[in-house]
Amino acid sequence: MTSTEPRPGLKSPTPTRDQTGLAEPAGTPTGSGAPKVAARQGALSAVGPGPQAIDGAALLAEVEAFHRRFNIFPLESAYVAVALWDAHAHLIECFDSTPRIAFLSPEPGSGKSRALEVMETLVPHRLMAANATTNAVVRAVSAPEGRPTILFDEVDAIFGPAAGGDEQLRAFINAGHRRGAGTLRCVGEGSIQTPTEFPSFCAVAMAGLGSLPDTILTRSVIVRMRRRAPNESVEAWRLRIHERQGHALRDRLSKWAAVVRERVAETIPEMPEGVSDRPADVWEPLLAVADAAGGQWPERARAACLELVTAAKKDDKASVGIKLLCDLRDALDGAHRMPTAHILASLNALDDSPWADIGGRPLDARGLAKRLAEYVTADNEPIKARNIKTGDGVAKGYYAADLTDAWTRYCPLTPGKSATSAT
């Protein structure tokens, strides 16, 4: 994206006023000779009669400022993502997918619940679903008053290590990410039951300790919360006072959404370079909202997208199999083959890997063979140990040529190395 203005990065935009008294997005040229900026560059997002026109960029800035009063997020990009997520909930019918947003922290007292409390006042048809059953949530999505925005607090009580997990609820959250997905339930009395599909598509926000199932994380914007530092402070949240302020913003978001809905539904936003597949599904609705708002939001949204997608990849706890492939690539370190005994010695010596303690024992040749056999070579054959001639005879081991295809598909590149350097 090109612009004559300096790159705004992730700084909060400051609206200006034109001669009619309407807020203009920050960075919009002013003066009688200034050109009008089109769609993505900051045109008024909703044009109405006189002073009733709604400036989408300024409205999102107010939503962001409302969060900043009560929430300390770890990254500036998180404020951008949260404000866009609040607005996207009012436009959910325009999209094929809806991102989940997850406020996670390793310790309590990190502001996760407060983030949901603030968000609760800004989204349409909010439904706090703490300790809710899957059947209740499924039926709530079909409620006649409208598709709810579901907010799960203390989600670690459902998916945490001691909770055992709720597979039905996990499946519902996963399915509801995509338009058209449904949940099948039997409806009726006694033995007269009719299989009935209930829609699952709805916006979902979550807060909890620890992490979430991988299938939910990949469908989510992740905000890693932390306790406030001594030099960080927020305004005290008072529901009886601040709920009215949040609802006023919510109502304005709803009016703005009604005006831009048709344009948003017909637009597919441009993705930042390198963002594709599931991350693109997650961010497409948020970028579409930013483009509709204009001002600095399109650039801020794409900068936030890159930062949070990159952070999620760094935090991603890859499967044990992928971890094994990556560690094995590093163990070979350019060699074209290596005996199994040498590979195991290298893997078990790694301090930051689990191989020295797999079920109470170090990884052995049988365990290595079993895990690698789940992946295939470039010829679509399971990866297996082969004979390697050594100075002491013949030993079993693995060839880089058999592993290269799996490395290319599953392992991120290390700086300065190509995917095929080992061969």
PDB file of N, CA, C and O in Angstrom, residues 295-335:
ATOM      1  N   GLY A 295      -9.176   6.184   6.759  1.00  0.00           N
ATOM      2  CA  GLY A 295      -8.186   6.871   7.594  1.00  0.00           C
ATOM      3  C   GLY A 295      -6.909   6.067   7.682  1.00  0.00           C
ATOM      4  O   GLY A 295      -6.428   5.505   6.695  1.00  0.00           O
ATOM      5  N   GLN A 296      -6.353   5.994   8.867  1.00  0.00           N
ATOM      6  CA  GLN A 296      -5.138   5.223   9.095  1.00  0.00           C
ATOM      7  C   GLN A 296      -5.423   3.744   9.346  1.00  0.00           C
ATOM      8  O   GLN A 296      -4.494   2.940   9.436  1.00  0.00           O
ATOM      9  N   TRP A 297      -6.694   3.373   9.440  1.00  0.00           N
ATOM     10  CA  TRP A 297      -7.018   2.011   9.845  1.00  0.00           C
ATOM     11  C   TRP A 297      -6.547   0.942   8.866  1.00  0.00           C
ATOM     12  O   TRP A 297      -6.089  -0.124   9.311  1.00  0.00           O
ATOM     13  N   PRO A 298      -6.636   1.130   7.547  1.00  0.00           N
ATOM     14  CA  PRO A 298      -6.117   0.067   6.670  1.00  0.00           C
ATOM     15  C   PRO A 298      -4.647  -0.246   6.908  1.00  0.00           C
ATOM     16  O   PRO A 298      -4.251  -1.412   6.958  1.00  0.00           O
ATOM     17  N   GLU A 299      -3.819   0.794   7.076  1.00  0.00           N
ATOM     18  CA  GLU A 299      -2.390   0.548   7.319  1.00  0.00           C
ATOM     19  C   GLU A 299      -2.152  -0.009   8.711  1.00  0.00           C
ATOM     20  O   GLU A 299      -1.344  -0.925   8.897  1.00  0.00           O
ATOM     21  N   ARG A 300      -2.834   0.548   9.696  1.00  0.00           N
ATOM     22  CA  ARG A 300      -2.655   0.055  11.071  1.00  0.00           C
ATOM     23  C   ARG A 300      -3.096  -1.401  11.178  1.00  0.00           C
ATOM     24  O   ARG A 300      -2.463  -2.207  11.876  1.00  0.00           O
ATOM     25  N   ALA A 301      -4.201  -1.738  10.513  1.00  0.00           N
ATOM     26  CA  ALA A 301      -4.710  -3.103  10.577  1.00  0.00           C
ATOM     27  C   ALA A 301      -3.729  -4.091   9.970  1.00  0.00           C
ATOM     28  O   ALA A 301      -3.492  -5.174  10.521  1.00  0.00           O
ATOM     29  N   ARG A 302      -3.134  -3.733   8.836  1.00  0.00           N
ATOM     30  CA  ARG A 302      -2.195  -4.653   8.187  1.00  0.00           C
ATOM     31  C   ARG A 302      -0.899  -4.774   8.982  1.00  0.00           C
ATOM     32  O   ARG A 302      -0.298  -5.850   9.037  1.00  0.00           O
ATOM     33  N   ALA A 303      -0.461  -3.694   9.592  1.00  0.00           N
ATOM     34  CA  ALA A 303       0.715  -3.777  10.465  1.00  0.00           C
ATOM     35  C   ALA A 303       0.413  -4.660  11.672  1.00  0.00           C
ATOM     36  O   ALA A 303       1.237  -5.484  12.089  1.00  0.00           O
ATOM     37  N   ALA A 304      -0.786  -4.501  12.245  1.00  0.00           N
ATOM     38  CA  ALA A 304      -1.180  -5.337  13.383  1.00  0.00           C
ATOM     39  C   ALA A 304      -1.300  -6.796  12.973  1.00  0.00           C
ATOM     40  O   ALA A 304      -0.896  -7.704  13.717  1.00  0.00           O
ATOM     41  N   CYS A 305      -1.854  -7.039  11.784  1.00  0.00           N
ATOM     42  CA  CYS A 305      -1.976  -8.396  11.277  1.00  0.00           C
ATOM     43  C   CYS A 305      -0.615  -9.083  11.207  1.00  0.00           C
ATOM     44  O   CYS A 305      -0.433 -10.198  11.721  1.00  0.00           O
ATOM     45  N   LEU A 306       0.352  -8.430  10.600  1.00  0.00           N
ATOM     46  CA  LEU A 306       1.681  -9.018  10.476  1.00  0.00           C
ATOM     47  C   LEU A 306       2.302  -9.278  11.837  1.00  0.00           C
ATOM     48  O   LEU A 306       2.905 -10.336  12.070  1.00  0.00           O
ATOM     49  N   GLU A 307       2.164  -8.322  12.743  1.00  0.00           N
ATOM     50  CA  GLU A 307       2.791  -8.478  14.060  1.00  0.00           C
ATOM     51  C   GLU A 307       2.161  -9.621  14.849  1.00  0.00           C
ATOM     52  O   GLU A 307       2.871 -10.453  15.439  1.00  0.00           O
ATOM     53  N   LEU A 308       0.839  -9.707  14.862  1.00  0.00           N
ATOM     54  CA  LEU A 308       0.178 -10.731  15.662  1.00  0.00           C
ATOM     55  C   LEU A 308       0.273 -12.107  15.019  1.00  0.00           C
ATOM     56  O   LEU A 308       0.383 -13.113  15.728  1.00  0.00           O
ATOM     57  N   VAL A 309       0.257 -12.174  13.693  1.00  0.00           N
ATOM     58  CA  VAL A 309       0.435 -13.465  13.036  1.00  0.00           C
ATOM     59  C   VAL A 309       1.851 -13.993  13.282  1.00  0.00           C
ATOM     60  O   VAL A 309       2.047 -15.172  13.576  1.00  0.00           O
ATOM     61  N   THR A 310       2.840 -13.097  13.205  1.00  0.00           N
ATOM     62  CA  THR A 310       4.217 -13.504  13.482  1.00  0.00           C
ATOM     63  C   THR A 310       4.372 -13.949  14.924  1.00  0.00           C
ATOM     64  O   THR A 310       5.029 -14.961  15.216  1.00  0.00           O
ATOM     65  N   ALA A 311       3.762 -13.212  15.864  1.00  0.00           N
ATOM     66  CA  ALA A 311       3.842 -13.582  17.284  1.00  0.00           C
ATOM     67  C   ALA A 311       3.185 -14.930  17.532  1.00  0.00           C
ATOM     68  O   ALA A 311       3.687 -15.746  18.314  1.00  0.00           O
ATOM     69  N   ALA A 312       2.065 -15.194  16.857  1.00  0.00           N
ATOM     70  CA  ALA A 312       1.384 -16.471  17.033  1.00  0.00           C
ATOM     71  C   ALA A 312       2.243 -17.626  16.541  1.00  0.00           C
ATOM     72  O   ALA A 312       2.261 -18.703  17.141  1.00  0.00           O
ATOM     73  N   LYS A 313       2.972 -17.396  15.450  1.00  0.00           N
ATOM     74  CA  LYS A 313       3.854 -18.457  14.943  1.00  0.00           C
ATOM     75  C   LYS A 313       4.985 -18.744  15.919  1.00  0.00           C
ATOM     76  O   LYS A 313       5.385 -19.892  16.108  1.00  0.00           O
ATOM     77  N   LYS A 314       5.511 -17.693  16.552  1.00  0.00           N
ATOM     78  CA  LYS A 314       6.579 -17.897  17.529  1.00  0.00           C
ATOM     79  C   LYS A 314       6.078 -18.649  18.745  1.00  0.00           C
ATOM     80  O   LYS A 314       6.788 -19.458  19.341  1.00  0.00           O
ATOM     81  N   ASP A 315       4.831 -18.359  19.140  1.00  0.00           N
ATOM     82  CA  ASP A 315       4.258 -18.996  20.324  1.00  0.00           C
ATOM     83  C   ASP A 315       3.661 -20.364  20.028  1.00  0.00           C
ATOM     84  O   ASP A 315       3.263 -21.077  20.944  1.00  0.00           O
ATOM     85  N   ASP A 316       3.571 -20.700  18.744  1.00  0.00           N
ATOM     86  CA  ASP A 316       2.913 -21.933  18.356  1.00  0.00           C
ATOM     87  C   ASP A 316       3.648 -23.140  18.917  1.00  0.00           C
ATOM     88  O   ASP A 316       4.841 -23.329  18.690  1.00  0.00           O
ATOM     89  N   LYS A 317       2.921 -23.942  19.676  1.00  0.00           N
ATOM     90  CA  LYS A 317       3.486 -25.189  20.183  1.00  0.00           C
ATOM     91  C   LYS A 317       3.207 -26.266  19.131  1.00  0.00           C
ATOM     92  O   LYS A 317       2.144 -26.872  19.109  1.00  0.00           O
ATOM     93  N   ALA A 318       4.170 -26.451  18.254  1.00  0.00           N
ATOM     94  CA  ALA A 318       3.967 -27.384  17.157  1.00  0.00           C
ATOM     95  C   ALA A 318       3.771 -28.792  17.701  1.00  0.00           C
ATOM     96  O   ALA A 318       4.143 -29.117  18.829  1.00  0.00           O
ATOM     97  N   SER A 319       3.180 -29.633  16.895  1.00  0.00           N
ATOM     98  CA  SER A 319       2.988 -31.020  17.306  1.00  0.00           C
ATOM     99  C   SER A 319       4.336 -31.660  17.595  1.00  0.00           C
ATOM    100  O   SER A 319       5.384 -31.197  17.132  1.00  0.00           O
ATOM    101  N   VAL A 320       4.292 -32.743  18.355  1.00  0.00           N
ATOM    102  CA  VAL A 320       5.533 -33.442  18.711  1.00  0.00           C
ATOM    103  C   VAL A 320       6.232 -33.938  17.454  1.00  0.00           C
ATOM    104  O   VAL A 320       7.466 -33.911  17.356  1.00  0.00           O
ATOM    105  N   GLY A 321       5.436 -34.364  16.459  1.00  0.00           N
ATOM    106  CA  GLY A 321       6.039 -34.843  15.219  1.00  0.00           C
ATOM    107  C   GLY A 321       6.796 -33.758  14.484  1.00  0.00           C
ATOM    108  O   GLY A 321       7.912 -33.981  13.995  1.00  0.00           O
ATOM    109  N   ILE A 322       6.211 -32.555  14.392  1.00  0.00           N
ATOM    110  CA  ILE A 322       6.894 -31.451  13.729  1.00  0.00           C
ATOM    111  C   ILE A 322       8.127 -31.043  14.518  1.00  0.00           C
ATOM    112  O   ILE A 322       9.179 -30.737  13.938  1.00  0.00           O
ATOM    113  N   LYS A 323       8.013 -31.047  15.841  1.00  0.00           N
ATOM    114  CA  LYS A 323       9.178 -30.737  16.668  1.00  0.00           C
ATOM    115  C   LYS A 323      10.304 -31.730  16.396  1.00  0.00           C
ATOM    116  O   LYS A 323      11.479 -31.355  16.291  1.00  0.00           O
ATOM    117  N   LEU A 324       9.957 -32.997  16.243  1.00  0.00           N
ATOM    118  CA  LEU A 324      10.965 -34.022  15.954  1.00  0.00           C
ATOM    119  C   LEU A 324      11.622 -33.765  14.606  1.00  0.00           C
ATOM    120  O   LEU A 324      12.851 -33.837  14.470  1.00  0.00           O
ATOM    121  N   LEU A 325      10.821 -33.459  13.587  1.00  0.00           N
ATOM    122  CA  LEU A 325      11.381 -33.191  12.268  1.00  0.00           C
ATOM    123  C   LEU A 325      12.356 -32.023  12.303  1.00  0.00           C
ATOM    124  O   LEU A 325      13.446 -32.072  11.715  1.00  0.00           O
ATOM    125  N   CYS A 326      11.958 -30.941  13.001  1.00  0.00           N
ATOM    126  CA  CYS A 326      12.826 -29.756  13.060  1.00  0.00           C
ATOM    127  C   CYS A 326      14.116 -30.047  13.816  1.00  0.00           C
ATOM    128  O   CYS A 326      15.204 -29.646  13.384  1.00  0.00           O
ATOM    129  N   ASP A 327      13.999 -30.757  14.940  1.00  0.00           N
ATOM    130  CA  ASP A 327      15.202 -31.081  15.707  1.00  0.00           C
ATOM    131  C   ASP A 327      16.094 -32.048  14.941  1.00  0.00           C
ATOM    132  O   ASP A 327      17.330 -31.976  15.020  1.00  0.00           O
ATOM    133  N   LEU A 328      15.485 -32.936  14.175  1.00  0.00           N
ATOM    134  CA  LEU A 328      16.260 -33.881  13.386  1.00  0.00           C
ATOM    135  C   LEU A 328      17.008 -33.155  12.268  1.00  0.00           C
ATOM    136  O   LEU A 328      18.168 -33.467  11.975  1.00  0.00           O
ATOM    137  N   ARG A 329      16.364 -32.178  11.663  1.00  0.00           N
ATOM    138  CA  ARG A 329      17.037 -31.377  10.638  1.00  0.00           C
ATOM    139  C   ARG A 329      18.258 -30.672  11.228  1.00  0.00           C
ATOM    140  O   ARG A 329      19.330 -30.639  10.615  1.00  0.00           O
ATOM    141  N   ASP A 330      18.094 -30.131  12.438  1.00  0.00           N
ATOM    142  CA  ASP A 330      19.220 -29.456  13.070  1.00  0.00           C
ATOM    143  C   ASP A 330      20.312 -30.447  13.471  1.00  0.00           C
ATOM    144  O   ASP A 330      21.501 -30.125  13.440  1.00  0.00           O
ATOM    145  N   ALA A 331      19.911 -31.653  13.847  1.00  0.00           N
ATOM    146  CA  ALA A 331      20.899 -32.659  14.253  1.00  0.00           C
ATOM    147  C   ALA A 331      21.763 -33.083  13.069  1.00  0.00           C
ATOM    148  O   ALA A 331      22.983 -33.235  13.200  1.00  0.00           O
ATOM    149  N   LEU A 332      21.149 -33.242  11.889  1.00  0.00           N
ATOM    150  CA  LEU A 332      21.939 -33.623  10.717  1.00  0.00           C
ATOM    151  C   LEU A 332      22.836 -32.473  10.270  1.00  0.00           C
ATOM    152  O   LEU A 332      23.962 -32.698   9.816  1.00  0.00           O
ATOM    153  N   ASP A 333      22.349 -31.254  10.391  1.00  0.00           N
ATOM    154  CA  ASP A 333      23.155 -30.045  10.157  1.00  0.00           C
ATOM    155  C   ASP A 333      23.985 -30.128   8.876  1.00  0.00           C
ATOM    156  O   ASP A 333      25.194 -29.910   8.869  1.00  0.00           O
ATOM    157  N   GLY A 334      23.317 -30.495   7.780  1.00  0.00           N
ATOM    158  CA  GLY A 334      23.999 -30.510   6.491  1.00  0.00           C
ATOM    159  C   GLY A 334      24.529 -31.866   6.083  1.00  0.00           C
ATOM    160  O   GLY A 334      24.868 -32.062   4.915  1.00  0.00           O
ATOM    161  N   ALA A 335      24.629 -32.808   7.025  1.00  0.00           N
ATOM    162  CA  ALA A 335      25.074 -34.153   6.650  1.00  0.00           C
ATOM    163  C   ALA A 335      23.995 -34.838   5.813  1.00  0.00           C
ATOM    164  O   ALA A 335      22.807 -34.600   6.009  1.00  0.00           O
TER     165      ALA A 335
END
